[in-house]
XYZ file of C-alpha atoms in Angstrom:
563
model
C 12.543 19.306 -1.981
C 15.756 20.304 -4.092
C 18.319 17.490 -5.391
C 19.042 15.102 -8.027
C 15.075 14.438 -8.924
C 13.418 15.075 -12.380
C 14.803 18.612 -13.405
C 18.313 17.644 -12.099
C 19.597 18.762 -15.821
C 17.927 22.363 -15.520
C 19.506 22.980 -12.105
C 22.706 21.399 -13.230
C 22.413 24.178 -16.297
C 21.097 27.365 -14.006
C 24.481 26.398 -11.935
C 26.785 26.564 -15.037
C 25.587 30.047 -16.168
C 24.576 32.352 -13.208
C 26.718 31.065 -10.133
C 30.418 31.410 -9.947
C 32.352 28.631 -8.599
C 33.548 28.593 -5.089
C 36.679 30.581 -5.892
C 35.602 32.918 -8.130
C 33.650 34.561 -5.448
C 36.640 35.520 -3.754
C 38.378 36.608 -7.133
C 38.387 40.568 -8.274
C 35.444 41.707 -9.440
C 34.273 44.856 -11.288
C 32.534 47.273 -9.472
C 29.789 48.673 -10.819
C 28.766 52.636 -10.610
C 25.670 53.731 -8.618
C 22.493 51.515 -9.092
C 19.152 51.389 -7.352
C 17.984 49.302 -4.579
C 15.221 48.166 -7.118
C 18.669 46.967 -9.408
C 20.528 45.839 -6.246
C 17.641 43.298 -5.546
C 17.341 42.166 -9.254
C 21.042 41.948 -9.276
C 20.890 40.015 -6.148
C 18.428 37.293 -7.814
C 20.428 36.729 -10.999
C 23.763 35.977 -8.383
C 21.933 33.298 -7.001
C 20.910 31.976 -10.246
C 17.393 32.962 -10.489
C 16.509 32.867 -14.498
C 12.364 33.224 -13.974
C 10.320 35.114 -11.511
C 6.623 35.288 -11.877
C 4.200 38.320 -10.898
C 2.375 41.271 -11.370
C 3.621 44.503 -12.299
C 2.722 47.537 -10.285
C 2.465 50.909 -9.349
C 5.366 50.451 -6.138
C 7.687 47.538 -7.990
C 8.504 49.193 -11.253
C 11.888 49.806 -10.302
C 12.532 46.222 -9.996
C 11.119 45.056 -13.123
C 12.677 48.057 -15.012
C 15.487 45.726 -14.322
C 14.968 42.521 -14.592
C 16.064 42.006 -18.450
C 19.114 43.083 -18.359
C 20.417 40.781 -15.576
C 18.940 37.988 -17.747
C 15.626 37.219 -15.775
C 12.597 36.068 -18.112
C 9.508 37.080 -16.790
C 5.913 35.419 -16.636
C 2.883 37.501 -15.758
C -0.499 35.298 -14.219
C -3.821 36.981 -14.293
C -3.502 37.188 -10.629
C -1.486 37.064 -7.465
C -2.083 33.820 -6.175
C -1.419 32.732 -9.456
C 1.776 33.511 -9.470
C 2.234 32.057 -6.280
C 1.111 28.771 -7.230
C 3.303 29.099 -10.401
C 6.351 29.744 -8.615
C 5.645 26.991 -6.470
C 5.535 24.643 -9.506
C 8.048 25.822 -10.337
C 10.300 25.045 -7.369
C 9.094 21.532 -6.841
C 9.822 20.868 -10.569
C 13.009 21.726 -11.168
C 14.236 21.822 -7.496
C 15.503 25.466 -7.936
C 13.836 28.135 -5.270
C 10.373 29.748 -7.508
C 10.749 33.203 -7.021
C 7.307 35.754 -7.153
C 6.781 39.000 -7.105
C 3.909 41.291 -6.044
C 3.288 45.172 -5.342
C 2.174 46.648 -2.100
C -0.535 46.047 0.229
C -3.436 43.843 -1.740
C -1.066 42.209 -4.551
C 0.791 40.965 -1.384
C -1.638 39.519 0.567
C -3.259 38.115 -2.515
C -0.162 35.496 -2.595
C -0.736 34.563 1.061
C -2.709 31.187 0.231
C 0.154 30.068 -1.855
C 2.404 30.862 0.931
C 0.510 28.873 3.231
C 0.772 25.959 0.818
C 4.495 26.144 0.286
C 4.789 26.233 3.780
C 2.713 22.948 4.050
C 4.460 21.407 1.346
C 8.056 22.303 2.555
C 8.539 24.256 -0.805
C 11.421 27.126 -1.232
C 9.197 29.734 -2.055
C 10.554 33.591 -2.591
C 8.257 36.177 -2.457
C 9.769 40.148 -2.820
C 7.035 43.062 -2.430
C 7.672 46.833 -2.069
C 6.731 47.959 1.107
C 5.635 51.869 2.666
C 8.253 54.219 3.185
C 11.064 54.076 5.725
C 9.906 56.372 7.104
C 5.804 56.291 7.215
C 4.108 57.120 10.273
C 2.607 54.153 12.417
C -0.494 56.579 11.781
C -2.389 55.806 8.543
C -1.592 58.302 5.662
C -4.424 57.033 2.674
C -1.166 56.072 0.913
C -2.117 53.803 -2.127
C -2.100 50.298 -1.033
C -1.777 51.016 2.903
C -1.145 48.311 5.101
C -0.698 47.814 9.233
C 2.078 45.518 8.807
C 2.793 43.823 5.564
C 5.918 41.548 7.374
C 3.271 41.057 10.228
C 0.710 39.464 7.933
C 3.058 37.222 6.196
C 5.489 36.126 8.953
C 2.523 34.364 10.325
C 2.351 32.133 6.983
C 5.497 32.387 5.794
C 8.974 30.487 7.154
C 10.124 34.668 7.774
C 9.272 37.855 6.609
C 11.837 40.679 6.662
C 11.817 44.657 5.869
C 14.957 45.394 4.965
C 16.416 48.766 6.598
C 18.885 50.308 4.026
C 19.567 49.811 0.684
C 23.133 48.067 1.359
C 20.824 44.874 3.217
C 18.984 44.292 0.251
C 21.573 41.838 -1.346
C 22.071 40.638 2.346
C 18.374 39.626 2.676
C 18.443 37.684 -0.428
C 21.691 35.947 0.439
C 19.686 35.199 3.564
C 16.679 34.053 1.706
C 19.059 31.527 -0.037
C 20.638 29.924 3.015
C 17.803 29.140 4.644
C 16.460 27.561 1.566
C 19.769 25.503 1.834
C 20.543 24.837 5.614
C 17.404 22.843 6.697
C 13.737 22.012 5.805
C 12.669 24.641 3.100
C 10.047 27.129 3.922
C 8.652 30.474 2.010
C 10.344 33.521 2.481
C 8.791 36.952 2.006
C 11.637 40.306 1.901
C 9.705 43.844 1.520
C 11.697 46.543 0.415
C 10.744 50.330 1.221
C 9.180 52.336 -1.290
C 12.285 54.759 -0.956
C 14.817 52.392 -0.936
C 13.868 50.810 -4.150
C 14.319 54.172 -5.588
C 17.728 55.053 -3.386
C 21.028 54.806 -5.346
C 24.412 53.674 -3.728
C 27.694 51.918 -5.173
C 27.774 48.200 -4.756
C 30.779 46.186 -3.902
C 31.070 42.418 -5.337
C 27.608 40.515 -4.835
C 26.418 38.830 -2.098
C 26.360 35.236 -2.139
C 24.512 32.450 0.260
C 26.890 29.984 0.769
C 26.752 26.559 -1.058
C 26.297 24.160 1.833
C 26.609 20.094 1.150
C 24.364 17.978 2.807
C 24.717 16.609 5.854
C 24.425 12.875 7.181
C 22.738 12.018 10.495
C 25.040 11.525 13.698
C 26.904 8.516 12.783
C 25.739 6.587 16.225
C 22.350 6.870 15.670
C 22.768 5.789 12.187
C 24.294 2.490 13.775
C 21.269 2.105 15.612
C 19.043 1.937 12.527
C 21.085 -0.230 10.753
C 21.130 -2.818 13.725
C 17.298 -2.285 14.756
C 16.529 -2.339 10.379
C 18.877 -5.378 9.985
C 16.911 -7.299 12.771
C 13.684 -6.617 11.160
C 11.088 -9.455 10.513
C 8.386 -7.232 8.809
C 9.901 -4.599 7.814
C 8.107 -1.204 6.135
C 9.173 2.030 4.803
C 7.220 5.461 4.507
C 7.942 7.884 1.813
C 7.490 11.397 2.124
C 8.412 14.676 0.286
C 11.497 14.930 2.142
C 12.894 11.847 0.234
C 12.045 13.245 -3.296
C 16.034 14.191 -3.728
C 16.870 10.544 -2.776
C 14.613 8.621 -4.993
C 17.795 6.307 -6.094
C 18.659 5.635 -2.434
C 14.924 4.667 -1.335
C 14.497 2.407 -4.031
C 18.046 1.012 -2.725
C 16.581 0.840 0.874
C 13.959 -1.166 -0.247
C 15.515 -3.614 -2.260
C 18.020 -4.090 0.491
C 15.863 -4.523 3.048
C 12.950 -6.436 0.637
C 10.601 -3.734 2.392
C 7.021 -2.708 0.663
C 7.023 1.123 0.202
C 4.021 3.329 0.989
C 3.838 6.974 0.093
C 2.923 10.477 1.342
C 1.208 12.446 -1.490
C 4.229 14.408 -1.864
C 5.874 11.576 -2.209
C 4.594 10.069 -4.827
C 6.762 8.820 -7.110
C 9.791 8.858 -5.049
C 9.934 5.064 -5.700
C 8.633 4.331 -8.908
C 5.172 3.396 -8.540
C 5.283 0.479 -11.420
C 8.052 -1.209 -8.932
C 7.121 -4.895 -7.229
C 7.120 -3.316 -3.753
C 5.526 0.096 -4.445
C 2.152 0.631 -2.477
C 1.761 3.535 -3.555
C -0.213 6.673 -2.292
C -1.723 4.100 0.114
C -1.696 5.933 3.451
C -5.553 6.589 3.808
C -6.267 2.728 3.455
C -7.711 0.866 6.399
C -5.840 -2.546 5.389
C -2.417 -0.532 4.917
C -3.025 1.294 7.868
C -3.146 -1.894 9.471
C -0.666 -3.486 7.598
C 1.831 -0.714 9.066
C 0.744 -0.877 12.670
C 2.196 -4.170 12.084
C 5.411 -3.734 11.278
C 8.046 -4.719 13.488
C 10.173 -1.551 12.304
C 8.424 1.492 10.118
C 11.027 3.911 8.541
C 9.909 7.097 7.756
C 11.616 9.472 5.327
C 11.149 12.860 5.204
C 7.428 12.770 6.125
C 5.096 14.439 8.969
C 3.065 10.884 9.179
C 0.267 13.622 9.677
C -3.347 13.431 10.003
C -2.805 14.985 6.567
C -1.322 11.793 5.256
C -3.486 9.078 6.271
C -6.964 11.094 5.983
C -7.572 10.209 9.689
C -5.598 10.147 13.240
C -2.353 8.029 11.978
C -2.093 4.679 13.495
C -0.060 3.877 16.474
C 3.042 1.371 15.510
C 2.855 -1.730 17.793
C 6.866 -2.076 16.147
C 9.824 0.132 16.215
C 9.633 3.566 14.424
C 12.990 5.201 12.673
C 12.446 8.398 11.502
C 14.981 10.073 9.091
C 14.119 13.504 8.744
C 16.363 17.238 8.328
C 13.734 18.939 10.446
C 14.827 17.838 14.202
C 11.160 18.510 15.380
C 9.845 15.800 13.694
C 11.255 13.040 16.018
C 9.184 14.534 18.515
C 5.621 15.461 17.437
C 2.954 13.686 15.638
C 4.232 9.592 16.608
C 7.375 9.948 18.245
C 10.733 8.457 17.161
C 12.098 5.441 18.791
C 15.489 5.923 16.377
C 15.851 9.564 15.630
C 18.292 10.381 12.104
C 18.116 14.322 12.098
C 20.106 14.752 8.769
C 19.290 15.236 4.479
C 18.427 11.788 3.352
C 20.864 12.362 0.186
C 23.863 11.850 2.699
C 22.364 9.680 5.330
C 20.547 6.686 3.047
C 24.172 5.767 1.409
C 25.268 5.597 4.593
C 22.459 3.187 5.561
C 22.352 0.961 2.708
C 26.112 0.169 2.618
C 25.810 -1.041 6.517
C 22.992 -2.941 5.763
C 23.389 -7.052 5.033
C 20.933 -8.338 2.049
C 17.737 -9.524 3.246
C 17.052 -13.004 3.928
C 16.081 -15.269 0.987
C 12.793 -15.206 -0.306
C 11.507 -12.325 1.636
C 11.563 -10.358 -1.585
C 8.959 -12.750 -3.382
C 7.302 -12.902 -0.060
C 6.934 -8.523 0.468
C 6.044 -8.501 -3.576
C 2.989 -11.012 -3.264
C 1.932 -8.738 0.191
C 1.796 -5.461 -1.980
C -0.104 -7.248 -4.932
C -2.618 -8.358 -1.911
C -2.792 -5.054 -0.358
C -3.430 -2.820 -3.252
C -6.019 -5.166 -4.341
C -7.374 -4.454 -0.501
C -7.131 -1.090 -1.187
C -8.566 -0.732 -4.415
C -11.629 -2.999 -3.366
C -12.566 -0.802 -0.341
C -13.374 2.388 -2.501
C -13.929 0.450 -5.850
C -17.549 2.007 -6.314
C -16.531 5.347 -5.666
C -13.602 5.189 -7.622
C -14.982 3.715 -10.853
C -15.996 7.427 -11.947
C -12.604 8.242 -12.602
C -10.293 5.136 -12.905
C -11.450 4.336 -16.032
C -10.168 7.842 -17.814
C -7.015 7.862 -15.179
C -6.075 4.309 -16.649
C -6.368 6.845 -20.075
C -4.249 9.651 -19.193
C -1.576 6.932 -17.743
C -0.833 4.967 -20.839
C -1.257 8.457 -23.088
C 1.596 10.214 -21.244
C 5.187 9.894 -21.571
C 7.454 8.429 -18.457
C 8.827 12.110 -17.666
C 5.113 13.621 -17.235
C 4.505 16.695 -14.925
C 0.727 16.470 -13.766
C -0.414 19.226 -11.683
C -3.199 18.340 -9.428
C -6.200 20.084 -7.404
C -7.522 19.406 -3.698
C -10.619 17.636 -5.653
C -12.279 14.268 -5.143
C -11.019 13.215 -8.851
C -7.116 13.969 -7.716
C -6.967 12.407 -4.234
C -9.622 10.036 -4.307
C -8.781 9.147 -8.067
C -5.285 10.204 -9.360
C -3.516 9.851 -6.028
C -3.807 6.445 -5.590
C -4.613 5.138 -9.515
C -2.898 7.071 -11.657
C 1.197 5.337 -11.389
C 4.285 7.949 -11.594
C 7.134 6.533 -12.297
C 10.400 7.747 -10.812
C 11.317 10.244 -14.150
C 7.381 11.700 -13.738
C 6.366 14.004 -10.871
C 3.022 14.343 -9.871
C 2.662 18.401 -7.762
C -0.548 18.345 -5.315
C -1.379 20.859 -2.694
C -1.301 18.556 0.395
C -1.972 19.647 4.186
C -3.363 22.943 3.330
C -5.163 21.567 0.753
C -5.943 24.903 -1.082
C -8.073 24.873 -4.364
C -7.279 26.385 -7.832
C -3.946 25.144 -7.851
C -3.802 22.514 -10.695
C -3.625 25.550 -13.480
C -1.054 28.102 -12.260
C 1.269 25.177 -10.690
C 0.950 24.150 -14.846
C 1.991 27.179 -15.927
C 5.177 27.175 -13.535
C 5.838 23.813 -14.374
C 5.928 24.266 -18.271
C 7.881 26.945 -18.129
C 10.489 24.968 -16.067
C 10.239 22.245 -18.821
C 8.591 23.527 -22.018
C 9.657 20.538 -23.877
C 8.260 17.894 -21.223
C 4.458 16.907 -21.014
C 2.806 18.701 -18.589
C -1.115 18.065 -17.558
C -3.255 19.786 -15.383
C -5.933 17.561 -13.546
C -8.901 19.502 -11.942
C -12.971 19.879 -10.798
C -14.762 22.460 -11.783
C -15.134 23.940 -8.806
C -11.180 23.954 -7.996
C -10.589 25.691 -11.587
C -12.714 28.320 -11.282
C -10.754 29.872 -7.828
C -7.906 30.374 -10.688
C -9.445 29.976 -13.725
C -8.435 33.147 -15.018
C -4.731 31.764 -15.343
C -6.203 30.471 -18.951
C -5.181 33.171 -19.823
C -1.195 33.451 -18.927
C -1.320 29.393 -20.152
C -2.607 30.401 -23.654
C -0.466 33.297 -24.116
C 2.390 30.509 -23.087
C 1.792 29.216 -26.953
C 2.735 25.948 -25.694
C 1.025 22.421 -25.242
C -0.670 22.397 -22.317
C -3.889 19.944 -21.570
C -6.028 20.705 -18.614
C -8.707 17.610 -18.130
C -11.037 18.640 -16.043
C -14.049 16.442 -14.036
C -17.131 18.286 -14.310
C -19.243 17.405 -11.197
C -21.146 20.099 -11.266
C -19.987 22.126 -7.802
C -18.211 21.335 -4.662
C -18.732 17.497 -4.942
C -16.568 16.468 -1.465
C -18.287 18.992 0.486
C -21.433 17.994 -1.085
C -21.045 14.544 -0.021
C -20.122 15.700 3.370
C -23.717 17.333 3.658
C -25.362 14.309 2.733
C -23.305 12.190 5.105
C -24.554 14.262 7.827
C -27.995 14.294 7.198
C -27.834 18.236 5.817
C -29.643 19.456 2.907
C -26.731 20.300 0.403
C -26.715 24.353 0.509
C -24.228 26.000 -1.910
C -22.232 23.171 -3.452
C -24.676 22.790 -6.536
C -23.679 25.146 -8.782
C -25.041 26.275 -12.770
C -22.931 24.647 -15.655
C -20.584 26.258 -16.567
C -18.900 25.959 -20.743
C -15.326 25.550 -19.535
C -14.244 24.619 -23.116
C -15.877 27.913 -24.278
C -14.171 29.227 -21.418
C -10.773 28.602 -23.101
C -11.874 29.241 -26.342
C -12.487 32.945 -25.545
C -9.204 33.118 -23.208
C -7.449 31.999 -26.748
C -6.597 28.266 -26.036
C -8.948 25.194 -27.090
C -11.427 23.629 -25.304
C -13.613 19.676 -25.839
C -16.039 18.393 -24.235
C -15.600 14.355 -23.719
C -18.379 12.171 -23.456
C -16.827 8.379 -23.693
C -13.653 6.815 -22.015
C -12.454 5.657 -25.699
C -12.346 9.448 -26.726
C -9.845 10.726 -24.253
C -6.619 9.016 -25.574
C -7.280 11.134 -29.436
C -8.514 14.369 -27.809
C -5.296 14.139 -25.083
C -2.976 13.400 -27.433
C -3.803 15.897 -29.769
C -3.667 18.254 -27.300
C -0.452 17.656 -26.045
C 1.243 18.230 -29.597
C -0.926 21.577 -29.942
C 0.494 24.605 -28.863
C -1.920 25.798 -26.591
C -3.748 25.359 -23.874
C -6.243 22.776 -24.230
C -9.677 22.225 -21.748
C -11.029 18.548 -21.854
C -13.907 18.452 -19.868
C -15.618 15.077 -18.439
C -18.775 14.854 -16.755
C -19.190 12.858 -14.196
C -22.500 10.391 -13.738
C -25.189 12.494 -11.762
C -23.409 15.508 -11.924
C-alpha cells in the first residue's frame, strides 16, 4: 500500500533527509565508537528513514528510547498498546511509509497482537520491535518480570515473521530485513525482539545497514499481451479495485477511461478512483444488483484485491465471463475465484504497460457504462434505503464540510460500513482507513492519531459507535495531548447494534449488546479535549467545522432513533 497516493510529498521529504542516495551508501563513512544494541536498533530505524515510532515506554526498552532523539525520531505515546498499533498502522496507510511501534516485554507485546492481525488483513507494512528474555534464559520459567513461552511464537502466527535476533551485530541486519520485505512483495507486519542483554551489549559498528531500494516490477510481458487482447475484445467490460491498486490510482482511472469500464471497489480501495467520477460504483461489492451486474461481465479485472468473502459480505459470485487478475501476491491467481489471465507484478509498472496496448473503446460505450452506474447505485442505494436513512443524512454533512484531501478513520460499526462505506464519496486526494477482513473494533481513534501526526495540517476525522470507541477510548487522551484539530463523530446506538440485530434476526433475546449511556462528550472533556452532543442534521456542519479549526480533540456525539 506504499506509492505515489495522498502523502506522496511526505515520503518524497522522509527520502530527502534520512536515506542516502544509491551511491552514497557505498561512499566512506565515519565510524562511530562503541554503542549499544538498544542505539544500534534506533540507529538502524533512522537509516531507513523512520522519523516517528509510536509506543509505550518500559521497564525492558529503555535503552532504545534513551536513544531515539538523538537520531532524530519524534515519539508519540497512546494510552495503550494496541493503540499504538492501530496508530502506526494509520500511519503507514497514510503516508505510504512503513508505521513503526514499539512495546516492552511479554504483556505490552501481546497487547499489539490485534493490530497485527489487522495489518496483516489489510496488507499494511507494519514494524513492531519488543525486548525480549535473555539470550540466555532457561526454557524453564524463572518469575522474570514479564515472562513469556515464546514471544516470536505468539506473533509469527499473526504477523508476516517474527525474528529474535542472536547477537548484537544482526540487529541492523534484521531491520534491513524488515525493510525488504516491506519492499519486495505484498506488505505484511513484521515483529524483531531483541534480548534483554543485547540491548544493553556494546560493540563498534561499521557503516549502516541498508535494505535495498527495489523498483517495481511489471507482470511477464506475455501474459500482459493476453490481457490486453482478452480486455480489448471485451463487450461488457468491469474492473475491481482493491487496496493493492491504491499506489496506481492515476493508472486505474486511465484503465477505465480506456476501456469505458464502471469501477467497483474493495473497502480498501476506496477512493482509488475518485468516487465523484461518471463510472465510479463505489464501495458497491456487498450489493445484490452489482453482484449481479459483475457475474455478467464478459471480462472482470481485478486489481490488487482478495475478491474475498470479506469484500462482498457473502460467498463472492462466480463470473460467467473472463477473470484477469493483476495482483504482486502470486497466490492470489489461485485461491478464492481463480484467474483465467494471471498478471503477478506491482500495478504501478504493469497498468502503463496495459493502457498504452490498449485501443480506445468503441464509441458511445462511455455514455452507455456512465448511465449503467447512475442505474446501479440507484439499485444499490434503494435496497438498504430504510436502514441507511439513520446515517446518510449526517454522512451527506460530513461530505460537503470536509476538504478534498480528508483523512477519515473508520470503525468495524454499522454507521461506517453500512453508512460511510458506501455514502460518504472520497475523492482520489482523500483517503478513507477502515479495518477490513479482520474487522477489529476501536480502531477509528488511534488510526486518527497516526494519521494526524502523518499530516497535522490535513483534516483528519474519526467516524465511530459507541461501542467500537470504548475498546480504545482511552486514546482521548494521546489525541488531546496532540493539541491539534481532531473531530471524532461518533453514532450513539446505545451498544453493540450489528450484533444486536443479529440476535433479533435469529429469533434470540438480545443478551449483552444493550449497554448504559454513556457521556462520551464528558468523556473528552475530562481527558482534556471537547466534547457536543448533536441532536439535528442542520447542527453538524457548525459543530464540525468548528471543531476542525480547534486545536483539540473534539467528540460529536449523534444518537441514533431507538437507541
Amino acid at each position: 500500500m506504499t506509492g505515489a497516493r495522498p502523502g506522496a510529498e511526505h515520503v518524497q521529504e522522509q527520502v530527502r533527509q534520512h536515506v542516502p542516495d544509491q551511491a552514497s551508501q557505498y561512499a566512506p563513512q565515519h565510524v562511530p565508537g562503541p554503542i549499544t544494541g538498544g542505539e544500534s536498533l534506533v540507529r538502524a530505524l533512522a537509516a531507513h528513514g523512520v522519523t516517528h515510532v509510536f509506543g509505550i515506554p518500559g521497564t525492558h526498552n529503555l535503552e532504545i528510547y534513551r536513544h531515539l532523539g538523538a537520531h532524530g525520531i519524534d515519539h508519540t505515546a497512546p494510552r495503550h498498546e494496541q493503540g499504538a498499533g492501530y496508530a502506526a498502522d494509520a500511519y503507514s496507510r497514510a503516508s505510504g511509509t512503513p508505521g513503526v511501534a514499539l512495546t516492552t516485554t511479554g504483556p505490552g507485546l501481546l497487547n499489539i497482537a490485534a493490530a497485527v492481525g489487522q495489518a496483516y488483513s489489510d496488507s499494511v507494512p507494519l514494524l513492531v520491535l519488543s525486548p525480549g528474555m535473555p539470550s540466555n534464559h532457561p526454557v524453564q520459567s524463572t518469575g522474570l518480570l514479564h515472562e513469556t513461552r515464546s514471544q516470536t511464537g505468539a506473533l509469527s502466527h499473526v504477523a508476516g515473521f517474527s525474528h529474535r535476533v542472536s547477537s548484537v551485530e544482526e540487529i541492523e541486519i534484521a531491520v534491513a530485513r524488515a525493510f525488504t520485505y516491506f519492499r519486495t512483495g505484498r506488505p505484511r507486519p513484521a515483529h524483531i525482539e531483541v534480548p534483554l542483554d543485547l540491548l544493553e551489549a556494546a560493540y563498534r559498528p561499521g557503516a549502516p545497514r541498508r535494505a535495498p531500494t527495489v523498483a517495481p516490477h511489471a507482470a511477464d510481458s506475455s501474459a500482459i499481451e493476453r490481457a490486453v487482447r482478452a480486455l480489448a475484445a471485451a463487450e461488457r467490460p468491469g474492473i475491481v479495485l482493491g487496496g493493492g491498486a491504491l499506489a496506481a490510482s492515476g493508472d486505474c482511472l486511465a484503465l477505465a477511461e480506456r476501456l469505458a469500464a464502471p469501477v467497483v471497489t474493495t473497502a480498501n480501495g476506496k477512493g482509488v478512483v475518485d468516487e465523484h467520477h461518471p463510472l465510479s460504483l463505489g464501495v458497491s461489492l456487498h450489493s445484490p444488483a452489482v453482484q449481479e451486474w459483475l457475474a455478467d461481465r464478459d471480462v472482470l479485472f481485478a486489481v490488487g484485491t482478495e475478491l474475498a468473502e470479506s469484500d462482498f459480505w457473502s460467498a463472492p459470485p462466480a463470473p460467467r465471463g473472463r477473470l484477469v487478475r493483476l495482483d504482486i501476491d502470486p497466490a492470489q491467481m489461485y485461491t478464492g475465484i481463480p484467474a483465467d489471465v494471471s498478471l503477478v507484478g506491482d500495478a504501478r509498472a504493469t497498468l502503463p504497460l496495459l493502457v498504452g496496448a490498449l485501443p480506445g473503446a468503441p464509441s458511445g460505450r462511455t455514455e452507455e457504462s456512465a448511465r449503467a452506474v447512475t442505474d446501479l447505485r440507484a439499485k444499490r442505494d434503494a435496497e438498504t434505503r430504510t436502514r441507511d436513512l439513520r446515517w446518510t443524512p449526517w454522512l451527506d454533512v460530513i461530505g460537503r464540510v470536509l476538504a478534498d484531501d480528508a483523512i477519515l478513520t473508520s470503525d468495524s460499526a454499522q454507521c461506517c460500513y453500512y453508512g460511510a462505506l458506501p455514502h460518504l464519496r472520497t475523492g482520489a486526494r482523500g483517503r478513507f482507513l477502515h479495518p477490513t477482513g479482520f474487522g477489529t473494533l476501536g480502531y477509528a481513534l488511534p488510526a486518527a492519531v497516526g494519521a494526524k501526526v502523518a499530516f497535522p495540517a490535513r483534516q483528519v476525522v474519526a467516524l465511530s459507535g459507541d461501542g467500537g470507541l470504548q475498546f480504545s477510548v482511552q486514546e482521548l487522551a494521546t489525541a488531546a495531548q496532540l493539541g491539534l484539530p481532531l473531530p471524532v463523530v461518533v453514532f450513539d446506538n446505545g451498544g453493540y447494534g450489528e450484533i444486536r440485530d443479529e440476535m433479533i434476526a435469529r429469533g434470540d433475546t438480545p443478551l449483552a449488546v444493550d449497554h448504559a449511556p454513556v457521556d462520551l462528550p464528558a468523556l473528552a472533556r475530562a481527558y482534556g479535549g471537547n466534547g457536543v452532543r448533536v441532536s439535528r442534521v442542520d447542527e453538524l456542519a457548525s459543530v464540525l467545522v468548528r471543531a476542525l479549526d480547534t486545536p483539540a480533540v473534539t467528540v460529536i456525539t449523534i444518537a441514533e432513533e431507538g437507541a
